[in-house]
Tab-separated table of C-alpha atoms in Angstrom:
chain	number	residue	atom	x	y	z
Y	1	MET	CA	1.854	8.585	-3.903
Y	2	GLY	CA	4.342	8.532	-6.743
Y	3	LEU	CA	7.475	6.485	-7.215
Y	4	SER	CA	9.769	9.182	-5.802
Y	5	ARG	CA	7.867	9.394	-2.498
Y	6	LYS	CA	7.498	5.604	-2.222
Y	7	LEU	CA	11.220	5.141	-2.798
Y	8	ARG	CA	12.170	7.772	-0.208
Y	9	LYS	CA	9.630	6.377	2.287
Y	10	ASN	CA	10.990	2.831	1.965
Y	11	ARG	CA	14.620	3.931	2.102
Y	12	LYS	CA	13.989	5.912	5.281
Y	13	PHE	CA	11.971	3.057	6.808
Y	14	TYR	CA	15.039	0.827	6.451
Y	15	LYS	CA	17.234	3.678	7.763
Y	16	LEU	CA	19.387	3.739	4.645
Y	17	THR	CA	21.204	6.689	3.181
Y	18	GLN	CA	20.946	7.328	-0.526
Y	19	ALA	CA	24.559	6.147	-0.833
Y	20	GLN	CA	23.811	2.875	0.980
Y	21	LEU	CA	20.807	2.138	-1.235
Y	22	ALA	CA	22.826	3.024	-4.324
Y	23	GLU	CA	25.501	0.548	-3.288
Y	24	GLU	CA	22.917	-2.184	-2.646
Y	25	ILE	CA	21.424	-1.981	-6.142
Y	26	GLN	CA	24.683	-0.934	-7.844
Y	27	VAL	CA	23.800	2.529	-9.121
Y	28	SER	CA	25.216	5.955	-8.360
Y	29	THR	CA	24.071	8.005	-5.390
Y	30	GLU	CA	23.138	10.664	-7.938
Y	31	SER	CA	20.693	8.214	-9.561
Y	32	ILE	CA	18.935	7.626	-6.234
Y	33	ARG	CA	18.819	11.380	-5.597
Y	34	ARG	CA	17.294	12.045	-9.020
Y	35	TRP	CA	14.724	9.241	-8.613
Y	36	GLU	CA	13.692	10.516	-5.195
Y	37	SER	CA	13.408	14.088	-6.442
Y	38	GLY	CA	11.293	12.968	-9.400
Y	39	LYS	CA	13.777	14.330	-11.958
Y	40	ASN	CA	14.326	10.882	-13.451
Y	41	LEU	CA	12.645	7.491	-13.359
Y	42	PRO	CA	14.518	4.252	-12.811
Y	43	SER	CA	14.794	1.875	-15.739
Y	44	PRO	CA	12.640	-1.267	-15.671
Y	45	LYS	CA	15.742	-3.198	-14.546
Y	46	HIS	CA	16.284	-0.821	-11.639
Y	47	CYS	CA	12.569	-0.876	-10.721
Y	48	TYR	CA	12.894	-4.631	-10.517
Y	49	LEU	CA	15.984	-4.371	-8.304
Y	50	LEU	CA	14.242	-1.866	-6.021
Y	51	SER	CA	11.168	-4.082	-5.755
Y	52	GLN	CA	13.333	-7.087	-4.882
Y	53	PHE	CA	15.404	-5.150	-2.361
Y	54	PHE	CA	12.365	-3.699	-0.559
Y	55	ASN	CA	10.278	-6.877	-0.998
Y	56	LYS	CA	7.549	-4.992	-2.875
Y	57	SER	CA	5.869	-5.631	-6.201
Y	58	MET	CA	6.908	-3.578	-9.200
Y	59	ASP	CA	3.295	-2.379	-9.318
Y	60	TYR	CA	3.778	-0.850	-5.891
Y	61	PHE	CA	6.459	1.455	-7.259
Y	62	LEU	CA	5.004	2.056	-10.712
Y	63	LYS	CA	1.292	2.526	-10.112
Y	64	GLU	CA	-0.062	5.786	-8.792
Y	65	ASN	CA	-2.775	5.936	-6.200
Y	66	THR	CA	-5.315	7.695	-8.392
Y	67	MET	CA	-8.221	7.754	-5.959
Y	68	THR	CA	-9.495	11.288	-5.508
Y	69	ASN	CA	-10.357	12.836	-2.154
Y	70	GLU	CA	-14.020	12.717	-3.159
Y	71	GLU	CA	-13.772	8.978	-3.825
Y	72	LYS	CA	-12.029	8.434	-0.486
Y	73	GLU	CA	-14.801	10.341	1.293
Y	74	LEU	CA	-17.451	8.218	-0.465
Y	75	TYR	CA	-15.724	5.067	0.802
Y	76	ARG	CA	-15.648	6.490	4.331
Y	77	ILE	CA	-19.382	7.251	4.144
Y	78	LEU	CA	-20.065	3.780	2.727
Y	79	GLY	CA	-18.054	2.217	5.560
Y	80	ARG	CA	-20.036	4.104	8.196
Y	81	GLU	CA	-23.318	3.013	6.574
Y	82	ILE	CA	-22.217	-0.632	6.481
Y	83	ILE	CA	-21.337	-0.464	10.176
Y	84	LYS	CA	-24.794	0.957	10.950
Y	85	LEU	CA	-26.546	-1.702	8.851
Y	86	SER	CA	-24.665	-4.466	10.636
Y	87	ASN	CA	-25.817	-3.170	14.044
Y	88	CYS	CA	-22.242	-2.503	15.104
Y	89	ASN	CA	-21.182	0.585	17.001
Y	90	THR	CA	-17.563	0.809	15.859
Y	91	PRO	CA	-15.379	-0.367	12.972
Y	92	LEU	CA	-13.530	-2.633	15.419
Y	93	GLU	CA	-16.781	-4.289	16.505
Y	94	PHE	CA	-17.656	-4.846	12.834
Y	95	TRP	CA	-14.198	-6.239	12.122
Y	96	ASN	CA	-14.456	-8.615	15.076
Y	97	ASN	CA	-17.899	-9.894	14.031
Y	98	TYR	CA	-17.529	-10.354	10.269
Y	99	ASN	CA	-15.127	-11.937	7.838
Y	100	ILE	CA	-14.802	-10.388	4.424
Y	101	CYS	CA	-14.161	-13.009	1.770
Y	102	GLU	CA	-10.908	-12.328	-0.031
Y	103	LYS	CA	-12.110	-13.449	-3.457
Y	104	GLU	CA	-15.612	-12.024	-3.158
Y	105	SER	CA	-15.312	-8.791	-1.214
Y	106	THR	CA	-19.052	-8.128	-1.406
Y	107	LEU	CA	-19.777	-11.206	0.706
Y	108	LEU	CA	-19.743	-10.751	4.470
Y	109	LEU	CA	-19.802	-13.841	6.639
Y	110	PRO	CA	-20.734	-13.546	10.304
Y	111	LYS	CA	-17.914	-15.140	12.282
Y	112	ASN	CA	-20.272	-17.157	14.450
Y	113	HIS	CA	-21.566	-18.969	11.302
Y	114	GLN	CA	-18.152	-19.531	9.813
Y	115	LYS	CA	-18.014	-23.253	10.690
Y	116	ILE	CA	-20.998	-24.012	8.437
Y	117	PHE	CA	-18.777	-23.737	5.393
C-alpha cells in the first residue's frame, strides 16, 4: 500500500475531511487532495508532521509493502505447516500454546515451559 492509500486510510479512520487534516498540519486542502490522489508526494517535513499527527513512523508512510502475492502464499503455506508440526489444529491453538521471541523470531517457546527462563 502506497503513501496515498495509507494517508487516505488514516484520515478516514479518524473521520477527518481533507480540509480538517490540512488545517491540522497547516497545508492547503489541495495539497492533501494531491497527496491522496498520488499526484504529488509530501515533503519530508510534511511526512514528519503526518507521522506525528497519526502517531505512525515515517517508515510507515514512506515504505511500500513490496511482498508479492506469491510470497504471501508461501508464508501462508509455511504457517499451516508450522501448525501441523506443532500438533495444533488451528492458528489460535498454536498462538495460545507458544510464545514467539521478539528478538529471535525463529525460536518458539512452549508457554508451559516459560517459567524456566
